[in-house]
């Protein structure tokens, strides 16, 4: 199977999750050793930001050059979810953020993925709306700050409040769009 550039970027984003989680885990594990923790945080941040940038460019390139494929429709949102959820789970594991935030975000992502499958089976495509794009952007920004700077648990959770609210509201918006199909 030959992959186009946007699909390669989405695949790269998935692959980058492994070194990202390793560096972030090391940073949080060795937080007592400031030098190691700082270096690991910088590496984790560079990888996370690099992966997040591929999210922007894979979609832009796919639309501009008409390279939208079924594989890309699967890979792009999957890569986003894997990157964000891996960051959230790792941060929660090391008590950097509330586990409740992680559970709510994962629930929303699983719910929307299931809804997408149902509506796709009906031949309906519901594209991402601006709230969903804002949700992703604010998640990436908040997570970048939390990964790079060793804030307190409380400040980390405050940074995640806007992404969490957008996660919930965009999830409700998506469910309402699918209401007619779900009532069949």
Tab-separated table of N, CA and C in Angstrom:
chain	number	residue	atom	x	y	z
A	1	UNK	N	0.841	-1.157	0.000
A	1	UNK	CA	0.000	0.000	0.000
A	1	UNK	C	0.901	1.239	0.000
A	2	UNK	N	0.652	2.125	-0.949
A	2	UNK	CA	1.420	3.357	-1.057
A	2	UNK	C	0.716	4.447	-0.254
A	3	UNK	N	1.503	5.097	0.606
A	3	UNK	CA	0.914	6.140	1.450
A	3	UNK	C	1.337	7.507	0.945
A	4	UNK	N	0.383	8.431	0.967
A	4	UNK	CA	0.702	9.805	0.586
A	4	UNK	C	1.314	10.548	1.785
A	5	UNK	N	1.775	11.771	1.558
A	5	UNK	CA	2.449	12.540	2.601
A	5	UNK	C	1.580	12.778	3.839
A	6	UNK	N	0.315	13.193	3.697
A	6	UNK	CA	-0.495	13.386	4.906
A	6	UNK	C	-0.612	12.104	5.747
A	7	UNK	N	-0.758	10.963	5.097
A	7	UNK	CA	-0.866	9.708	5.834
A	7	UNK	C	0.464	9.337	6.494
A	8	UNK	N	1.563	9.665	5.832
A	8	UNK	CA	2.884	9.434	6.435
A	8	UNK	C	3.068	10.309	7.670
A	9	UNK	N	2.590	11.550	7.600
A	9	UNK	CA	2.692	12.442	8.761
A	9	UNK	C	1.849	11.928	9.926
A	10	UNK	N	0.650	11.432	9.637
A	10	UNK	CA	-0.196	10.873	10.697
A	10	UNK	C	0.459	9.625	11.303
A	11	UNK	N	1.058	8.802	10.453
A	11	UNK	CA	1.762	7.609	10.933
A	11	UNK	C	2.960	8.005	11.790
A	12	UNK	N	3.687	9.014	11.360
A	12	UNK	CA	4.813	9.523	12.145
A	12	UNK	C	4.342	9.986	13.523
A	13	UNK	N	3.198	10.646	13.563
A	13	UNK	CA	2.642	11.122	14.832
A	13	UNK	C	2.395	9.945	15.782
A	14	UNK	N	1.900	8.862	15.259
A	14	UNK	CA	1.661	7.665	16.077
A	14	UNK	C	2.995	7.097	16.569
A	15	UNK	N	3.975	7.014	15.694
A	15	UNK	CA	5.289	6.466	16.060
A	15	UNK	C	5.969	7.333	17.123
A	16	UNK	N	5.809	8.652	17.016
A	16	UNK	CA	6.451	9.565	17.966
A	16	UNK	C	5.902	9.437	19.385
A	17	UNK	N	4.755	8.804	19.539
A	17	UNK	CA	4.177	8.621	20.869
A	17	UNK	C	5.123	7.806	21.760
A	18	UNK	N	5.786	6.809	21.195
A	18	UNK	CA	6.655	5.942	22.005
A	18	UNK	C	7.811	6.730	22.630
A	19	UNK	N	8.643	7.420	21.842
A	19	UNK	CA	9.710	8.180	22.503
A	19	UNK	C	9.169	9.310	23.380
A	20	UNK	N	8.051	9.896	22.992
A	20	UNK	CA	7.448	10.952	23.811
A	20	UNK	C	7.118	10.433	25.204
A	21	UNK	N	6.430	9.310	25.281
A	21	UNK	CA	6.033	8.745	26.582
A	21	UNK	C	7.272	8.345	27.384
A	22	UNK	N	8.269	7.818	26.716
A	22	UNK	CA	9.502	7.443	27.416
A	22	UNK	C	10.152	8.671	28.049
A	23	UNK	N	10.349	9.731	27.266
A	23	UNK	CA	10.993	10.935	27.800
A	23	UNK	C	10.147	11.600	28.885
A	24	UNK	N	8.838	11.674	28.673
A	24	UNK	CA	7.979	12.294	29.682
A	24	UNK	C	7.994	11.470	30.971
A	25	UNK	N	7.916	10.166	30.862
A	25	UNK	CA	7.955	9.299	32.048
A	25	UNK	C	9.277	9.459	32.797
A	26	UNK	N	10.374	9.502	32.058
A	26	UNK	CA	11.686	9.699	32.697
A	26	UNK	C	11.750	11.050	33.399
A	27	UNK	N	11.222	12.085	32.761
A	27	UNK	CA	11.221	13.417	33.376
A	27	UNK	C	10.448	13.410	34.687
A	28	UNK	N	9.317	12.746	34.691
A	28	UNK	CA	8.478	12.731	35.885
A	28	UNK	C	9.016	11.767	36.940
A	29	UNK	N	9.632	10.696	36.494
A	29	UNK	CA	10.234	9.712	37.413
A	29	UNK	C	11.436	10.302	38.142
A	30	UNK	N	12.254	11.054	37.420
A	30	UNK	CA	13.483	11.615	37.980
A	30	UNK	C	13.323	13.097	38.323
A	31	UNK	N	12.146	13.486	38.737
A	31	UNK	CA	11.906	14.900	39.025
A	31	UNK	C	12.780	15.419	40.164
A	32	UNK	N	13.254	14.525	41.014
A	32	UNK	CA	14.160	14.940	42.099
A	32	UNK	C	15.521	15.355	41.540
A	33	UNK	N	15.926	14.730	40.451
A	33	UNK	CA	17.191	15.094	39.808
A	33	UNK	C	16.871	16.143	38.745
A	34	UNK	N	16.979	17.380	39.118
A	34	UNK	CA	16.519	18.480	38.286
A	34	UNK	C	17.139	18.484	36.892
A	35	UNK	N	18.425	18.227	36.784
A	35	UNK	CA	19.099	18.280	35.479
A	35	UNK	C	18.516	17.242	34.522
A	36	UNK	N	18.380	16.016	34.993
A	36	UNK	CA	17.823	14.953	34.142
A	36	UNK	C	16.372	15.278	33.805
A	37	UNK	N	15.608	15.705	34.789
A	37	UNK	CA	14.191	16.011	34.568
A	37	UNK	C	14.025	17.119	33.538
A	38	UNK	N	14.842	18.161	33.625
A	38	UNK	CA	14.743	19.274	32.676
A	38	UNK	C	15.054	18.802	31.257
A	39	UNK	N	16.114	18.045	31.108
A	39	UNK	CA	16.498	17.543	29.776
A	39	UNK	C	15.395	16.647	29.207
A	40	UNK	N	14.878	15.750	30.029
A	40	UNK	CA	13.813	14.844	29.575
A	40	UNK	C	12.543	15.611	29.223
A	41	UNK	N	12.206	16.639	30.009
A	41	UNK	CA	11.033	17.465	29.710
A	41	UNK	C	11.207	18.189	28.379
A	42	UNK	N	12.399	18.696	28.142
A	42	UNK	CA	12.657	19.394	26.873
A	42	UNK	C	12.508	18.429	25.700
A	43	UNK	N	13.096	17.229	25.812
A	43	UNK	CA	12.953	16.235	24.735
A	43	UNK	C	11.484	15.855	24.529
A	44	UNK	N	10.774	15.617	25.645
A	44	UNK	CA	9.353	15.249	25.546
A	44	UNK	C	8.557	16.363	24.885
A	45	UNK	N	8.854	17.613	25.255
A	45	UNK	CA	8.138	18.755	24.679
A	45	UNK	C	8.415	18.885	23.194
A	46	UNK	N	9.660	18.749	22.802
A	46	UNK	CA	10.016	18.845	21.377
A	46	UNK	C	9.279	17.782	20.565
A	47	UNK	N	9.256	16.575	21.075
A	47	UNK	CA	8.563	15.488	20.367
A	47	UNK	C	7.062	15.762	20.313
A	48	UNK	N	6.485	16.174	21.440
A	48	UNK	CA	5.043	16.443	21.494
A	48	UNK	C	4.663	17.566	20.537
A	49	UNK	N	5.406	18.662	20.587
A	49	UNK	CA	5.108	19.797	19.703
A	49	UNK	C	5.309	19.396	18.239
A	50	UNK	N	6.392	18.664	17.955
A	50	UNK	CA	6.616	18.191	16.583
A	50	UNK	C	5.465	17.331	16.091
A	51	UNK	N	4.992	16.438	16.949
A	51	UNK	CA	3.858	15.583	16.578
A	51	UNK	C	2.597	16.426	16.382
A	52	UNK	N	2.378	17.399	17.257
A	52	UNK	CA	1.201	18.263	17.138
A	52	UNK	C	1.239	19.072	15.844
A	53	UNK	N	2.417	19.517	15.462
A	53	UNK	CA	2.561	20.273	14.207
A	53	UNK	C	2.221	19.400	13.004
A	54	UNK	N	2.569	18.116	13.063
A	54	UNK	CA	2.210	17.227	11.940
A	54	UNK	C	0.698	17.135	11.790
A	55	UNK	N	-0.038	17.278	12.905
A	55	UNK	CA	-1.505	17.251	12.836
A	55	UNK	C	-2.009	18.411	11.990
A	56	UNK	N	-1.434	19.562	12.192
A	56	UNK	CA	-1.833	20.743	11.424
A	56	UNK	C	-1.511	20.544	9.938
A	57	UNK	N	-0.296	20.103	9.658
A	57	UNK	CA	0.135	20.026	8.269
A	57	UNK	C	-0.459	18.858	7.495
A	58	UNK	N	-0.720	17.727	8.140
A	58	UNK	CA	-1.273	16.617	7.355
A	58	UNK	C	-2.650	16.974	6.812
A	59	UNK	N	-3.463	17.638	7.626
A	59	UNK	CA	-4.788	18.050	7.147
A	59	UNK	C	-4.712	19.135	6.094
A	60	UNK	N	-3.841	20.095	6.313
A	60	UNK	CA	-3.687	21.194	5.362
A	60	UNK	C	-3.211	20.682	3.995
A	61	UNK	N	-2.221	19.815	4.007
A	61	UNK	CA	-1.688	19.250	2.758
A	61	UNK	C	-2.751	18.384	2.071
A	62	UNK	N	-3.444	17.571	2.857
A	62	UNK	CA	-4.466	16.683	2.278
A	62	UNK	C	-5.558	17.481	1.573
A	63	UNK	N	-6.005	18.567	2.203
A	63	UNK	CA	-7.059	19.388	1.590
A	63	UNK	C	-6.536	20.167	0.381
A	64	UNK	N	-5.365	20.759	0.523
A	64	UNK	CA	-4.825	21.606	-0.539
A	64	UNK	C	-4.536	20.815	-1.818
A	65	UNK	N	-3.997	19.618	-1.666
A	65	UNK	CA	-3.598	18.823	-2.832
A	65	UNK	C	-4.553	17.661	-3.114
A	66	UNK	N	-5.736	17.717	-2.512
A	66	UNK	CA	-6.758	16.693	-2.725
A	66	UNK	C	-6.203	15.286	-2.482
A	67	UNK	N	-5.569	15.118	-1.332
A	67	UNK	CA	-4.969	13.835	-0.963
A	67	UNK	C	-5.753	13.154	0.169
A	68	UNK	N	-7.024	13.492	0.266
A	68	UNK	CA	-7.864	12.898	1.308
A	68	UNK	C	-8.185	11.458	0.912
A	69	UNK	N	-7.856	10.542	1.829
A	69	UNK	CA	-8.093	9.120	1.582
A	69	UNK	C	-8.855	8.525	2.757
A	70	UNK	N	-9.411	7.337	2.549
A	70	UNK	CA	-10.081	6.639	3.648
A	70	UNK	C	-9.079	6.308	4.749
A	71	UNK	N	-7.860	5.929	4.351
A	71	UNK	CA	-6.823	5.645	5.337
A	71	UNK	C	-6.531	6.903	6.163
A	72	UNK	N	-6.448	8.035	5.522
A	72	UNK	CA	-6.204	9.292	6.215
A	72	UNK	C	-7.337	9.663	7.156
A	73	UNK	N	-8.577	9.370	6.730
A	73	UNK	CA	-9.732	9.644	7.584
A	73	UNK	C	-9.687	8.815	8.871
A	74	UNK	N	-9.033	7.667	8.791
A	74	UNK	CA	-8.855	6.821	9.970
A	74	UNK	C	-7.623	7.254	10.772
A	75	UNK	N	-6.488	7.406	10.065
A	75	UNK	CA	-5.215	7.679	10.735
A	75	UNK	C	-5.169	9.024	11.450
A	76	UNK	N	-5.666	10.077	10.819
A	76	UNK	CA	-5.522	11.417	11.392
A	76	UNK	C	-6.183	11.541	12.762
A	77	UNK	N	-7.481	11.244	12.896
A	77	UNK	CA	-8.075	11.364	14.234
A	77	UNK	C	-7.511	10.334	15.224
A	78	UNK	N	-7.153	9.153	14.719
A	78	UNK	CA	-6.571	8.134	15.585
A	78	UNK	C	-5.232	8.615	16.145
A	79	UNK	N	-4.400	9.184	15.298
A	79	UNK	CA	-3.098	9.689	15.738
A	79	UNK	C	-3.270	10.802	16.769
A	80	UNK	N	-4.238	11.695	16.545
A	80	UNK	CA	-4.513	12.770	17.504
A	80	UNK	C	-4.889	12.192	18.863
A	81	UNK	N	-5.801	11.239	18.839
A	81	UNK	CA	-6.284	10.652	20.082
A	81	UNK	C	-5.168	9.912	20.809
A	82	UNK	N	-4.367	9.157	20.073
A	82	UNK	CA	-3.266	8.411	20.697
A	82	UNK	C	-2.268	9.374	21.337
A	83	UNK	N	-1.936	10.449	20.643
A	83	UNK	CA	-0.976	11.420	21.175
A	83	UNK	C	-1.520	12.089	22.442
A	84	UNK	N	-2.726	12.616	22.375
A	84	UNK	CA	-3.302	13.333	23.519
A	84	UNK	C	-3.542	12.382	24.689
A	85	UNK	N	-4.134	11.227	24.420
A	85	UNK	CA	-4.438	10.290	25.507
A	85	UNK	C	-3.156	9.765	26.143
A	86	UNK	N	-2.120	9.525	25.361
A	86	UNK	CA	-0.856	9.048	25.952
A	86	UNK	C	-0.267	10.109	26.878
A	87	UNK	N	-0.366	11.369	26.482
A	87	UNK	CA	0.126	12.461	27.340
A	87	UNK	C	-0.709	12.520	28.625
A	88	UNK	N	-2.023	12.484	28.486
A	88	UNK	CA	-2.905	12.570	29.649
A	88	UNK	C	-2.696	11.408	30.617
A	89	UNK	N	-2.616	10.198	30.090
A	89	UNK	CA	-2.447	9.017	30.945
A	89	UNK	C	-1.092	9.066	31.665
A	90	UNK	N	-0.056	9.451	30.952
A	90	UNK	CA	1.270	9.539	31.576
A	90	UNK	C	1.275	10.597	32.672
A	91	UNK	N	0.692	11.751	32.397
A	91	UNK	CA	0.634	12.804	33.410
A	91	UNK	C	-0.198	12.378	34.619
A	92	UNK	N	-1.300	11.687	34.381
A	92	UNK	CA	-2.135	11.217	35.488
A	92	UNK	C	-1.417	10.146	36.301
A	93	UNK	N	-0.681	9.284	35.625
A	93	UNK	CA	0.071	8.220	36.314
A	93	UNK	C	1.029	8.800	37.341
A	94	UNK	N	1.611	9.944	37.007
A	94	UNK	CA	2.574	10.581	37.902
A	94	UNK	C	1.935	11.718	38.722
A	95	UNK	N	0.610	11.679	38.869
A	95	UNK	CA	-0.141	12.652	39.680
A	95	UNK	C	0.123	14.104	39.298
A	96	UNK	N	0.235	14.347	38.010
A	96	UNK	CA	0.422	15.711	37.521
A	96	UNK	C	-0.908	16.364	37.169
A	97	UNK	N	-1.912	15.538	36.857
A	97	UNK	CA	-3.253	16.016	36.522
A	97	UNK	C	-4.275	15.073	37.140
A	98	UNK	N	-5.500	15.558	37.231
A	98	UNK	CA	-6.576	14.762	37.802
A	98	UNK	C	-6.958	13.606	36.873
A	99	UNK	N	-7.099	12.437	37.461
A	99	UNK	CA	-7.530	11.271	36.690
A	99	UNK	C	-8.930	11.482	36.119
A	100	UNK	N	-9.765	12.282	36.802
A	100	UNK	CA	-11.123	12.538	36.311
A	100	UNK	C	-11.099	13.249	34.971
A	101	UNK	N	-10.166	14.181	34.785
A	101	UNK	CA	-10.043	14.864	33.500
A	101	UNK	C	-9.752	13.848	32.401
A	102	UNK	N	-8.850	12.946	32.703
A	102	UNK	CA	-8.452	11.927	31.726
A	102	UNK	C	-9.631	11.024	31.384
A	103	UNK	N	-10.360	10.595	32.392
A	103	UNK	CA	-11.513	9.708	32.174
A	103	UNK	C	-12.572	10.400	31.315
A	104	UNK	N	-12.870	11.654	31.624
A	104	UNK	CA	-13.882	12.394	30.850
A	104	UNK	C	-13.438	12.540	29.393
A	105	UNK	N	-12.187	12.890	29.183
A	105	UNK	CA	-11.691	13.081	27.812
A	105	UNK	C	-11.682	11.767	27.047
A	106	UNK	N	-11.225	10.682	27.674
A	106	UNK	CA	-11.222	9.377	27.004
A	106	UNK	C	-12.655	8.929	26.710
A	107	UNK	N	-13.564	9.120	27.654
A	107	UNK	CA	-14.976	8.770	27.430
A	107	UNK	C	-15.513	9.496	26.202
A	108	UNK	N	-15.256	10.796	26.120
A	108	UNK	CA	-15.748	11.592	24.988
A	108	UNK	C	-15.175	11.071	23.682
A	109	UNK	N	-13.876	10.777	23.672
A	109	UNK	CA	-13.234	10.309	22.441
A	109	UNK	C	-13.790	8.951	22.007
A	110	UNK	N	-14.010	8.055	22.956
A	110	UNK	CA	-14.589	6.747	22.623
A	110	UNK	C	-16.027	6.892	22.142
A	111	UNK	N	-16.786	7.763	22.794
A	111	UNK	CA	-18.167	8.006	22.388
A	111	UNK	C	-18.227	8.530	20.959
A	112	UNK	N	-17.409	9.519	20.639
A	112	UNK	CA	-17.423	10.118	19.300
A	112	UNK	C	-16.944	9.118	18.266
A	113	UNK	N	-15.946	8.320	18.601
A	113	UNK	CA	-15.465	7.292	17.672
A	113	UNK	C	-16.584	6.296	17.373
A	114	UNK	N	-17.310	5.894	18.397
A	114	UNK	CA	-18.444	4.984	18.194
A	114	UNK	C	-19.533	5.616	17.353
A	115	UNK	N	-19.849	6.878	17.644
A	115	UNK	CA	-20.868	7.586	16.852
A	115	UNK	C	-20.445	7.713	15.396
A	116	UNK	N	-19.166	8.015	15.171
A	116	UNK	CA	-18.673	8.117	13.787
A	116	UNK	C	-18.870	6.800	13.040
A	117	UNK	N	-18.637	5.695	13.729
A	117	UNK	CA	-18.821	4.381	13.102
A	117	UNK	C	-20.287	4.148	12.742
A	118	UNK	N	-21.172	4.507	13.653
A	118	UNK	CA	-22.607	4.315	13.415
A	118	UNK	C	-23.081	5.169	12.243
A	119	UNK	N	-22.738	6.454	12.253
A	119	UNK	CA	-23.215	7.322	11.173
A	119	UNK	C	-22.553	6.984	9.847
A	120	UNK	N	-21.302	6.531	9.891
A	120	UNK	CA	-20.627	6.123	8.644
A	120	UNK	C	-21.324	4.914	8.039
A	121	UNK	N	-21.791	3.995	8.897
A	121	UNK	CA	-22.523	2.823	8.409
A	121	UNK	C	-23.822	3.229	7.725
A	122	UNK	N	-24.353	4.388	8.094
A	122	UNK	CA	-25.560	4.932	7.471
A	122	UNK	C	-25.225	5.782	6.243
A	123	UNK	N	-23.927	5.886	5.924
A	123	UNK	CA	-23.505	6.673	4.769
A	123	UNK	C	-23.405	8.164	5.031
A	124	UNK	N	-23.376	8.532	6.293
A	124	UNK	CA	-23.319	9.941	6.660
A	124	UNK	C	-21.925	10.256	7.199
A	125	UNK	N	-21.366	11.341	6.738
A	125	UNK	CA	-20.081	11.814	7.247
A	125	UNK	C	-20.328	13.123	7.984
A	126	UNK	N	-19.948	13.157	9.235
A	126	UNK	CA	-20.050	14.388	10.007
A	126	UNK	C	-18.628	14.877	10.249
A	127	UNK	N	-18.297	15.970	9.605
A	127	UNK	CA	-16.927	16.474	9.698
A	127	UNK	C	-16.721	17.210	11.013
A	128	UNK	N	-15.454	17.387	11.342
A	128	UNK	CA	-15.097	18.094	12.572
A	128	UNK	C	-15.559	19.544	12.483
A	129	UNK	N	-16.147	20.013	13.554
A	129	UNK	CA	-16.610	21.392	13.629
A	129	UNK	C	-15.547	22.243	14.309
A	130	UNK	N	-15.772	23.535	14.319
A	130	UNK	CA	-14.778	24.445	14.894
A	130	UNK	C	-14.561	24.183	16.383
A	131	UNK	N	-15.599	23.793	17.118
A	131	UNK	CA	-15.414	23.489	18.542
A	131	UNK	C	-14.461	22.318	18.737
A	132	UNK	N	-14.597	21.312	17.901
A	132	UNK	CA	-13.697	20.161	17.971
A	132	UNK	C	-12.263	20.540	17.654
A	133	UNK	N	-12.097	21.446	16.695
A	133	UNK	CA	-10.747	21.908	16.352
A	133	UNK	C	-10.164	22.759	17.481
A	134	UNK	N	-10.997	23.583	18.096
A	134	UNK	CA	-10.545	24.375	19.243
A	134	UNK	C	-10.199	23.464	20.414
A	135	UNK	N	-10.996	22.415	20.600
A	135	UNK	CA	-10.720	21.442	21.661
A	135	UNK	C	-9.327	20.873	21.487
A	136	UNK	N	-9.027	20.417	20.280
A	136	UNK	CA	-7.717	19.821	20.013
A	136	UNK	C	-6.600	20.847	20.204
A	137	UNK	N	-6.788	22.047	19.687
A	137	UNK	CA	-5.756	23.082	19.803
A	137	UNK	C	-5.493	23.437	21.268
A	138	UNK	N	-6.558	23.608	22.048
A	138	UNK	CA	-6.350	23.977	23.451
A	138	UNK	C	-5.752	22.818	24.256
A	139	UNK	N	-6.114	21.584	23.885
A	139	UNK	CA	-5.492	20.427	24.538
A	139	UNK	C	-3.988	20.424	24.272
A	140	UNK	N	-3.624	20.640	23.016
A	140	UNK	CA	-2.198	20.615	22.646
A	140	UNK	C	-1.428	21.731	23.357
A	141	UNK	N	-2.017	22.910	23.433
A	141	UNK	CA	-1.336	24.040	24.092
A	141	UNK	C	-1.195	23.772	25.590
A	142	UNK	N	-2.285	23.382	26.237
A	142	UNK	CA	-2.237	23.116	27.681
A	142	UNK	C	-1.261	21.993	28.002
A	143	UNK	N	-1.314	20.929	27.214
A	143	UNK	CA	-0.409	19.803	27.464
A	143	UNK	C	1.046	20.201	27.237
A	144	UNK	N	1.305	21.005	26.223
A	144	UNK	CA	2.674	21.466	25.984
A	144	UNK	C	3.195	22.220	27.200
A	145	UNK	N	2.396	23.119	27.743
A	145	UNK	CA	2.812	23.879	28.925
A	145	UNK	C	3.045	22.965	30.129
A	146	UNK	N	2.151	22.019	30.330
A	146	UNK	CA	2.261	21.105	31.469
A	146	UNK	C	3.484	20.204	31.324
A	147	UNK	N	3.764	19.764	30.114
A	147	UNK	CA	4.918	18.892	29.870
A	147	UNK	C	6.223	19.665	30.071
A	148	UNK	N	6.272	20.882	29.585
A	148	UNK	CA	7.507	21.655	29.620
A	148	UNK	C	7.818	22.239	30.993
A	149	UNK	N	6.809	22.733	31.673
A	149	UNK	CA	7.033	23.476	32.922
A	149	UNK	C	6.463	22.672	34.093
A	150	UNK	N	7.274	22.425	35.109
A	150	UNK	CA	6.780	21.637	36.253
A	150	UNK	C	5.880	22.449	37.189
A	151	UNK	N	4.663	22.705	36.728
A	151	UNK	CA	3.670	23.398	37.549
A	151	UNK	C	3.166	22.466	38.650
A	152	UNK	N	2.353	23.006	39.544
A	152	UNK	CA	1.724	22.183	40.580
A	152	UNK	C	0.515	21.450	39.995
A	153	UNK	N	0.042	20.466	40.727
A	153	UNK	CA	-1.141	19.697	40.356
A	153	UNK	C	-2.328	20.627	40.092
A	154	UNK	N	-2.517	21.599	40.973
A	154	UNK	CA	-3.653	22.520	40.852
A	154	UNK	C	-3.541	23.375	39.594
A	155	UNK	N	-2.383	23.937	39.339
A	155	UNK	CA	-2.203	24.772	38.145
A	155	UNK	C	-2.365	23.933	36.876
A	156	UNK	N	-1.833	22.716	36.872
A	156	UNK	CA	-2.000	21.833	35.713
A	156	UNK	C	-3.480	21.606	35.412
A	157	UNK	N	-4.264	21.379	36.462
A	157	UNK	CA	-5.696	21.149	36.265
A	157	UNK	C	-6.411	22.413	35.796
A	158	UNK	N	-5.992	23.550	36.295
A	158	UNK	CA	-6.577	24.816	35.824
A	158	UNK	C	-6.280	25.005	34.335
A	159	UNK	N	-5.043	24.671	33.930
A	159	UNK	CA	-4.679	24.782	32.509
A	159	UNK	C	-5.536	23.874	31.629
A	160	UNK	N	-6.000	22.774	32.190
A	160	UNK	CA	-6.812	21.829	31.414
A	160	UNK	C	-8.307	22.123	31.455
A	161	UNK	N	-8.724	23.133	32.210
A	161	UNK	CA	-10.159	23.416	32.324
A	161	UNK	C	-10.796	23.810	30.993
A	162	UNK	N	-10.195	24.723	30.262
A	162	UNK	CA	-10.781	25.134	28.968
A	162	UNK	C	-10.822	23.956	27.993
A	163	UNK	N	-9.704	23.200	27.826
A	163	UNK	CA	-9.807	22.027	26.948
A	163	UNK	C	-10.867	21.030	27.414
A	164	UNK	N	-11.014	20.873	28.730
A	164	UNK	CA	-12.012	19.937	29.249
A	164	UNK	C	-13.426	20.411	28.924
A	165	UNK	N	-13.683	21.690	29.121
A	165	UNK	CA	-15.005	22.247	28.804
A	165	UNK	C	-15.293	22.104	27.311
A	166	UNK	N	-14.313	22.423	26.466
A	166	UNK	CA	-14.495	22.275	25.016
A	166	UNK	C	-14.686	20.811	24.629
A	167	UNK	N	-14.025	19.908	25.344
A	167	UNK	CA	-14.195	18.474	25.100
A	167	UNK	C	-15.644	18.071	25.347
A	168	UNK	N	-16.189	18.519	26.450
A	168	UNK	CA	-17.570	18.166	26.806
A	168	UNK	C	-18.563	18.812	25.838
A	169	UNK	N	-18.403	20.101	25.590
A	169	UNK	CA	-19.355	20.823	24.733
A	169	UNK	C	-19.299	20.300	23.301
A	170	UNK	N	-18.102	20.074	22.778
A	170	UNK	CA	-18.003	19.561	21.401
A	170	UNK	C	-18.550	18.137	21.310
A	171	UNK	N	-18.401	17.368	22.384
A	171	UNK	CA	-18.983	16.017	22.410
A	171	UNK	C	-20.504	16.074	22.377
A	172	UNK	N	-21.077	16.979	23.157
A	172	UNK	CA	-22.538	17.159	23.155
A	172	UNK	C	-22.999	17.614	21.775
A	173	UNK	N	-22.270	18.559	21.184
A	173	UNK	CA	-22.605	19.044	19.841
A	173	UNK	C	-22.619	17.892	18.829
A	174	UNK	N	-21.642	17.019	18.921
A	174	UNK	CA	-21.555	15.888	17.994
A	174	UNK	C	-22.718	14.919	18.210
A	175	UNK	N	-23.036	14.647	19.466
A	175	UNK	CA	-24.162	13.742	19.771
A	175	UNK	C	-25.461	14.320	19.221
A	176	UNK	N	-25.668	15.623	19.386
A	176	UNK	CA	-26.889	16.254	18.876
A	176	UNK	C	-26.964	16.175	17.355
A	177	UNK	N	-25.830	16.274	16.677
A	177	UNK	CA	-25.827	16.152	15.211
A	177	UNK	C	-26.201	14.730	14.777
A	178	UNK	N	-25.905	13.775	15.616
A	178	UNK	CA	-26.168	12.375	15.273
A	178	UNK	C	-27.520	11.877	15.780
A	179	UNK	N	-28.245	12.742	16.463
A	179	UNK	CA	-29.495	12.364	17.118
A	179	UNK	C	-30.478	11.682	16.169
A	180	UNK	N	-30.675	12.233	14.984
A	180	UNK	CA	-31.639	11.658	14.040
A	180	UNK	C	-31.248	10.255	13.613
A	181	UNK	N	-29.959	10.032	13.407
A	181	UNK	CA	-29.493	8.706	12.993
A	181	UNK	C	-29.610	7.729	14.153
A	182	UNK	N	-29.335	8.182	15.358
A	182	UNK	CA	-29.412	7.316	16.534
A	182	UNK	C	-30.841	6.912	16.854
A	183	UNK	N	-31.802	7.746	16.469
A	183	UNK	CA	-33.211	7.456	16.756
A	183	UNK	C	-33.843	6.538	15.738
A	184	UNK	N	-33.106	6.098	14.731
A	184	UNK	CA	-33.676	5.196	13.709
A	184	UNK	C	-33.934	3.831	14.285
